[in-house]
CSV table of C-alpha atoms in Angstrom, one decimal:
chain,number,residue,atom,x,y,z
A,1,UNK,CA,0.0,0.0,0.0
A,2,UNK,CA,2.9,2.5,0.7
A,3,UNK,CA,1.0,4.5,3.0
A,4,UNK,CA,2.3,5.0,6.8
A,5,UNK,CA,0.5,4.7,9.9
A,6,UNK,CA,0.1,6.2,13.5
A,7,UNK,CA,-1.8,4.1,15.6
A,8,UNK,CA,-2.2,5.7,19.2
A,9,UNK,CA,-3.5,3.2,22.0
A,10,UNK,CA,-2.3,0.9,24.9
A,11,UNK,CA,-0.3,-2.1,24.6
A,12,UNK,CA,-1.8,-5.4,26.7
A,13,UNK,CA,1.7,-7.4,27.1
A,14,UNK,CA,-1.2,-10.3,27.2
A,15,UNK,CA,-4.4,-10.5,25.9
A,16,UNK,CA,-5.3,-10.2,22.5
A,17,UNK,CA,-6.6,-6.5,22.7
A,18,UNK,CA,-5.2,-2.7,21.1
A,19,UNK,CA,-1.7,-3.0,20.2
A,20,UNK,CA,-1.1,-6.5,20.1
A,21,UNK,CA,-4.2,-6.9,17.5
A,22,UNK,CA,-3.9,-3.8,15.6
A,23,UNK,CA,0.0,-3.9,14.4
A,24,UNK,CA,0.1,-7.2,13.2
A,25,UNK,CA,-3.3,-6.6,11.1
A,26,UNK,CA,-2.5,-3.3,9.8
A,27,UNK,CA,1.1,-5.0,8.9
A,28,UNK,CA,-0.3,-7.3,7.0
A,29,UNK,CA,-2.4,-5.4,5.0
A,30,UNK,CA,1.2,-3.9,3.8
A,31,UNK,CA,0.9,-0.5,6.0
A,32,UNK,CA,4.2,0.8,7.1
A,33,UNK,CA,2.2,0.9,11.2
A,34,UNK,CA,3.8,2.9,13.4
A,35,UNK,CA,3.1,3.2,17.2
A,36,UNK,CA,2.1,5.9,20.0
A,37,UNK,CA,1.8,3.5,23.2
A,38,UNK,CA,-0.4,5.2,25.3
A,39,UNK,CA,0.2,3.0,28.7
A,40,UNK,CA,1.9,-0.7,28.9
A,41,UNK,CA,-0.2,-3.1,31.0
A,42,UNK,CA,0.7,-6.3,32.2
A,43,UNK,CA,-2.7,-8.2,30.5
A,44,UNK,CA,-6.2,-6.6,29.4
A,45,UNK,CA,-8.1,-5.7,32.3
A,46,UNK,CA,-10.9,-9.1,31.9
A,47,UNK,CA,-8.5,-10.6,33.9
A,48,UNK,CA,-8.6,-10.9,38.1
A,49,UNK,CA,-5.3,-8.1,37.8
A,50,UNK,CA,-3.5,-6.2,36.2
A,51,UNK,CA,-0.5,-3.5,36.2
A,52,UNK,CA,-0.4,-0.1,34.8
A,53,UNK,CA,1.9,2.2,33.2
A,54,UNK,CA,0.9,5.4,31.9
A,55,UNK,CA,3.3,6.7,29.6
A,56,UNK,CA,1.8,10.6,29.1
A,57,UNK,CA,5.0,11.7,30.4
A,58,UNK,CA,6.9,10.1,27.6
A,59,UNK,CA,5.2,11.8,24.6
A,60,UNK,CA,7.0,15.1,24.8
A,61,UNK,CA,10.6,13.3,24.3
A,62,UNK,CA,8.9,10.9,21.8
A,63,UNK,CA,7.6,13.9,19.6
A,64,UNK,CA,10.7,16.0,19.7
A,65,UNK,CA,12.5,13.1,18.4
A,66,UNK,CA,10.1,12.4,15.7
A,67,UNK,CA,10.2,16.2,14.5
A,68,UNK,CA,13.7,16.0,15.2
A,69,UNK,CA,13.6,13.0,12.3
A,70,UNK,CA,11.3,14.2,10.3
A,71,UNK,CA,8.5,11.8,10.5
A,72,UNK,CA,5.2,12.3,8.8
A,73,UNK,CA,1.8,9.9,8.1
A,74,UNK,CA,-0.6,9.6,6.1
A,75,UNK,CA,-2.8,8.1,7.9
A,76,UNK,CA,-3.9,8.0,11.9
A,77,UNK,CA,-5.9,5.0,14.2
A,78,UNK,CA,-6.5,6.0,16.9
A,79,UNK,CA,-8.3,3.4,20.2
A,80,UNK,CA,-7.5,3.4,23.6
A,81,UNK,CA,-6.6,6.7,25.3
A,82,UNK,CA,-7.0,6.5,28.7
A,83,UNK,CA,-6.4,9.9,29.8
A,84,UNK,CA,-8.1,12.7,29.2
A,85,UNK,CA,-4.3,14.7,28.5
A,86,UNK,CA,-3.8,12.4,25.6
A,87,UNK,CA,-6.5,13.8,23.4
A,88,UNK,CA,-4.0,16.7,23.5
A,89,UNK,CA,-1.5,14.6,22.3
A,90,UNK,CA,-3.4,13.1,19.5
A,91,UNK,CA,-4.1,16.7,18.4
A,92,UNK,CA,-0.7,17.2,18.5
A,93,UNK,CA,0.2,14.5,16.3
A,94,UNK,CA,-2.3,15.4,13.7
A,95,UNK,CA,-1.1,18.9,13.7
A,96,UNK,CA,2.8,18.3,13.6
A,97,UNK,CA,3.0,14.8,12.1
A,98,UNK,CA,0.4,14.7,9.3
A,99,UNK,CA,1.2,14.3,5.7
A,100,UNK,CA,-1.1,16.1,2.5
A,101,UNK,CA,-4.0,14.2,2.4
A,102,UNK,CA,-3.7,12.3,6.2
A,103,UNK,CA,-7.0,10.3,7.1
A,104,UNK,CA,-7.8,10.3,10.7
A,105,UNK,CA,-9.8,7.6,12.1
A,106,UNK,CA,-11.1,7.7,15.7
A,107,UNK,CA,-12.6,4.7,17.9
A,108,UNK,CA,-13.6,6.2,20.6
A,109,UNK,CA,-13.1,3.6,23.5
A,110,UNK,CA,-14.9,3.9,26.4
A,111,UNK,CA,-17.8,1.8,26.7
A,112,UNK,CA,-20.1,-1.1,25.9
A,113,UNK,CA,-23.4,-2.5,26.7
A,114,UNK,CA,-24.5,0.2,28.0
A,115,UNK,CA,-21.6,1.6,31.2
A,116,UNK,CA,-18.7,3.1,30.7
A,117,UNK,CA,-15.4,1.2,31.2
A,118,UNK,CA,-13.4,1.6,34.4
A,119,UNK,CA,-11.8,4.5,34.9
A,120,UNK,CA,-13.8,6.5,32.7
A,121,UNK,CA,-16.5,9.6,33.8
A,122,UNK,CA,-18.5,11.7,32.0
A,123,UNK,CA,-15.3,14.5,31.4
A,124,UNK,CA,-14.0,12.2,29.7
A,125,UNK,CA,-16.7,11.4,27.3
A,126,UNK,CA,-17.0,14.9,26.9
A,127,UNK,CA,-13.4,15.1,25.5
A,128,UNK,CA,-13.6,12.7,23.5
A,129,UNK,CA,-16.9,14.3,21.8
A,130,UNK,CA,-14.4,17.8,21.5
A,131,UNK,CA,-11.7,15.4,20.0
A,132,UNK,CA,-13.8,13.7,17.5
A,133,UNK,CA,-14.3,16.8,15.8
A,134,UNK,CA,-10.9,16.7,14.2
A,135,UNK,CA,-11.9,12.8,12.7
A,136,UNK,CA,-12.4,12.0,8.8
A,137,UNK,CA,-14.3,8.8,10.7
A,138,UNK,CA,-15.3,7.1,14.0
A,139,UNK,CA,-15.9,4.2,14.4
A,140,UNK,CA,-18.3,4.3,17.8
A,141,UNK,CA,-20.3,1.3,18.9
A,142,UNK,CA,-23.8,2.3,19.5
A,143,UNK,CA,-23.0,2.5,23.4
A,144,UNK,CA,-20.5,4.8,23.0
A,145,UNK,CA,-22.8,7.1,20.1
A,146,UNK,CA,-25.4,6.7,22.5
A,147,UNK,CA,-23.1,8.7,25.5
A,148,UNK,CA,-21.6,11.2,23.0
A,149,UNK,CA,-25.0,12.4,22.6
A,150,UNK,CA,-26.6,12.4,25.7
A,151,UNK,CA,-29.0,10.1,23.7
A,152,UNK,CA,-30.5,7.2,26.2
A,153,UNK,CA,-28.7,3.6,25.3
A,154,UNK,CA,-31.6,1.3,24.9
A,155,UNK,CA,-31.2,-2.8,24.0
A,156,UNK,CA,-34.0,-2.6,22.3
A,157,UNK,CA,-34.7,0.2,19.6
A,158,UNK,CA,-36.2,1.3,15.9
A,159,UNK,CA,-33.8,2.0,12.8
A,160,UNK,CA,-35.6,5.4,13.1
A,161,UNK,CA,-34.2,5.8,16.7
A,162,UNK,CA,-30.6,4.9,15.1
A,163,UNK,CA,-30.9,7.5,12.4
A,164,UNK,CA,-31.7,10.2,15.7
A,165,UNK,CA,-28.4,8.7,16.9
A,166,UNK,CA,-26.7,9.4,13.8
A,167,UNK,CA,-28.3,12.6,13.5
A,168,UNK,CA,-26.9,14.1,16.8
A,169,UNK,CA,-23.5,12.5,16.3
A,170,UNK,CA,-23.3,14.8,12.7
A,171,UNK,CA,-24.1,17.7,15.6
A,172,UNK,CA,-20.9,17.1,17.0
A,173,UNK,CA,-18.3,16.3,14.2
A,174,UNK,CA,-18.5,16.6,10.5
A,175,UNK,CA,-16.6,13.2,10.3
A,176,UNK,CA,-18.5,10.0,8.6
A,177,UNK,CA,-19.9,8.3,11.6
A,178,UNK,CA,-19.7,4.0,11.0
A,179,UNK,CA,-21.9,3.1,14.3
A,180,UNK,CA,-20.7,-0.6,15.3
A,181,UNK,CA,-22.8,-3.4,17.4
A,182,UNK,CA,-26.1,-2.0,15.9
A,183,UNK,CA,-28.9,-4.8,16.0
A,184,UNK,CA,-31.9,-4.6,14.0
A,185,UNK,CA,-34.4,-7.2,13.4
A,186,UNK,CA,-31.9,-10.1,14.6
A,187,UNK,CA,-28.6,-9.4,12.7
A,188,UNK,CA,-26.2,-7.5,14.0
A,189,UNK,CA,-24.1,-4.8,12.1
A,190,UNK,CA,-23.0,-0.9,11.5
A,191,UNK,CA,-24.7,2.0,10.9
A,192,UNK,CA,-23.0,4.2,8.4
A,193,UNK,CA,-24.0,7.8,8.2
A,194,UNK,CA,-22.0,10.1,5.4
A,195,UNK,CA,-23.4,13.6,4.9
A,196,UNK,CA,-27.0,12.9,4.0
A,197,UNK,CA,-26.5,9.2,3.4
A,198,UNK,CA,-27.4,6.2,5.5
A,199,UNK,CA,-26.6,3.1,4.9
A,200,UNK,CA,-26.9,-0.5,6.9
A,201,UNK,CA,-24.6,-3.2,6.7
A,202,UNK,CA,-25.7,-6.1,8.5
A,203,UNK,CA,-25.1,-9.5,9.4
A,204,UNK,CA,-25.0,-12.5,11.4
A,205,UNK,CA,-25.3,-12.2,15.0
A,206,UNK,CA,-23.4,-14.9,16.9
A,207,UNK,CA,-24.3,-16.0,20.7
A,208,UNK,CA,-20.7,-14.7,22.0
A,209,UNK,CA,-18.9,-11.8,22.0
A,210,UNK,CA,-15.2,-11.1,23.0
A,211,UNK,CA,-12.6,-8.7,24.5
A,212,UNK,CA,-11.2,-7.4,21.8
A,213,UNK,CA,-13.3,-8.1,19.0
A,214,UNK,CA,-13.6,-3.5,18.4
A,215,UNK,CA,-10.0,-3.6,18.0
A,216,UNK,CA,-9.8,-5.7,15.6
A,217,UNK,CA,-13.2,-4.5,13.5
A,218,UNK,CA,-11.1,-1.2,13.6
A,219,UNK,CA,-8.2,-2.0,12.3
A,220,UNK,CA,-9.1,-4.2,9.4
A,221,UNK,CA,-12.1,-1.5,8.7
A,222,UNK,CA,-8.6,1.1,8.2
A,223,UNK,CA,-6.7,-1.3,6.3
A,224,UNK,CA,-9.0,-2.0,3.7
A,225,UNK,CA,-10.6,1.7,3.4
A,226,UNK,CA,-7.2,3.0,2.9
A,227,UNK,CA,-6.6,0.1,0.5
A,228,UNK,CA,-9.6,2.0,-1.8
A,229,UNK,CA,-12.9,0.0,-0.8
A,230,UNK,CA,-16.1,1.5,0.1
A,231,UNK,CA,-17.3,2.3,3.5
A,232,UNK,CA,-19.7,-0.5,3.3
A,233,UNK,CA,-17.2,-2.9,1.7
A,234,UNK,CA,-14.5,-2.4,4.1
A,235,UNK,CA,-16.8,-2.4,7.2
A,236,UNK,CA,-18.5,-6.1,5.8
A,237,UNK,CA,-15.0,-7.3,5.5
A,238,UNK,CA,-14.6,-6.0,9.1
A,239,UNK,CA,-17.1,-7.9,10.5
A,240,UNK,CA,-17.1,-10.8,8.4
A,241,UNK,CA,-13.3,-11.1,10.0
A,242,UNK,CA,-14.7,-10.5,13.6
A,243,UNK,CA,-17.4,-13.3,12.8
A,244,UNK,CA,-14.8,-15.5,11.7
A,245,UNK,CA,-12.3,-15.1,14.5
A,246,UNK,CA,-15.1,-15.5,17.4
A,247,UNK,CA,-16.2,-19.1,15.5
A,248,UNK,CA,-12.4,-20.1,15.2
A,249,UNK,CA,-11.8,-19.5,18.8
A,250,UNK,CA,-12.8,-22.3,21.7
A,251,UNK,CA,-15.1,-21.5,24.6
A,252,UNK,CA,-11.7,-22.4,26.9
A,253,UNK,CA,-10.4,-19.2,25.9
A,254,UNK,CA,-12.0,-16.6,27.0
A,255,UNK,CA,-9.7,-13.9,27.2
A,256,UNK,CA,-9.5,-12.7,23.5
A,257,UNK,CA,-10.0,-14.4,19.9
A,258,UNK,CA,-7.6,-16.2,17.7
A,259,UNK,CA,-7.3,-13.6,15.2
A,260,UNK,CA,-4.1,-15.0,14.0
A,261,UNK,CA,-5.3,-18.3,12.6
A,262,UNK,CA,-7.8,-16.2,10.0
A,263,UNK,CA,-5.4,-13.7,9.3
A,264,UNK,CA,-3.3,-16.0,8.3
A,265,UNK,CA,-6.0,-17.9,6.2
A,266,UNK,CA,-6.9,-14.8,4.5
A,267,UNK,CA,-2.8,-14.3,3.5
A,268,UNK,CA,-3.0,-17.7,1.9
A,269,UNK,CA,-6.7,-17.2,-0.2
């Protein structure tokens, strides 16, 4: 692809989650992927514990060094923040480190089913809503569009009551807005809202779900959106690679997916 790419998030030393998902798939789509660690954690926080680094403090020697180089992408991922200060940070990046042309992607990160994940309060879904403003796309699952907008997350909902979701969410950014985890009339799929367009992809919704299953939707939505398909094209191959990985991977483990074993498969077809 020749393109280069700044993913910012955290890196899970186990669990198949952010980092440890996201570089290996973007690499194999032939994306020069580049990294912004956010915080190193000893495993994903489904597990009973878990240790954690925040690396904020790093970013200002880490960025004076890439100026200092010379470092520009064309492209930007961004998942897992953590703090509130490193919104600033990915503004930073976009401003100093961008190439003509750059597409920013956001995935939000900060809930599902309904709550917000641990450690994270309304401020910070407030920033992210200011931060999402500078996005070409976000990738929000229908939780998280659900708290952007102050809109009330229901389980069970109208496509009418998705296209107010969508409607508020083009309040706040100008940035295409693909809504994940949407379920409609038994399948599961995204929303996709561009200017005045809507536009459904759906599919088959399994009896599981998995930690790390938005990462991976995310980054294989990037890598083949940059690789020129279509909005809808490149989120069906998302999820058709999500789907694939969750039926590959045995109840015993519970922790994550084997997203190597259809990676893989799809380098061989």
């Amino acid at each position: 692809m020749d393109k280069k790419i700044l993913t910012i998030q955290d890196l899970s030393c186990v669990g198949q989650c952010s980092l440890t998902v996201v570089l290996p798939i973007l690499s194999a789509y032939g994306l020069e992927t580049c990294v912004l660690p956010t915080a190193v954690l000893s495993n994903h926080t489904m597990f009973k514990t878990w240790s954690y680094l925040d690396l904020s403090d790093e970013v200002d020697n880490i960025y004076a060094n890439w100026k200092e180089n010379g470092f520009k992408f064309d492209a930007f991922l961004l998942g897992y923040l953590g703090k509130a200060g490193l919104m600033d940070a990915a503004e930073r990046a976009f401003d100093e480190f961008s190439n003509d042309g750059r597409l920013i992607i956001i995935d939000p990160v900060f809930a599902d089913n309904g709550k917000l994940y641990g450690g994270f309060d309304e401020a910070y879904v407030k920033g992210m809503a200011h931060l999402i403003r500078r996005a070409d796309i976000i990738l929000p699952n229908f939780t998280e569009a659900c708290f952007l907008t102050g809109m009330e997350y229901k389980t069970s909902y109208t496509r009418e009551y998705v296209e107010e979701v969508l409607a508020k969410l083009s309040l706040l950014t100008s940035a295409t807005a693909v809504v994940t985890g949407v379920e409609l009339e038994g399948k599961i799929g995204e929303a996709i809202k561009r200017g005045d367009k809507i536009s459904y992809v759906m599919g088959e919704k399994l009896p599981k779900s998995s930690h790390g299953t938005g990462d991976i939707f995310a980054a294989v939505f990037t890598a083949e959106y940059l690789g020129g398909k279509s909005l809808e094209e490149a989120a069906d191959k998302a999820s058709v690679f999500v789907q694939d990985c969750l039926k590959a991977t045995p109840a015993e483990h519970f922790y994550g997916v084997v997203f190597e074993k259809i990676l893989n498969a799809q380098r061989k077809a």
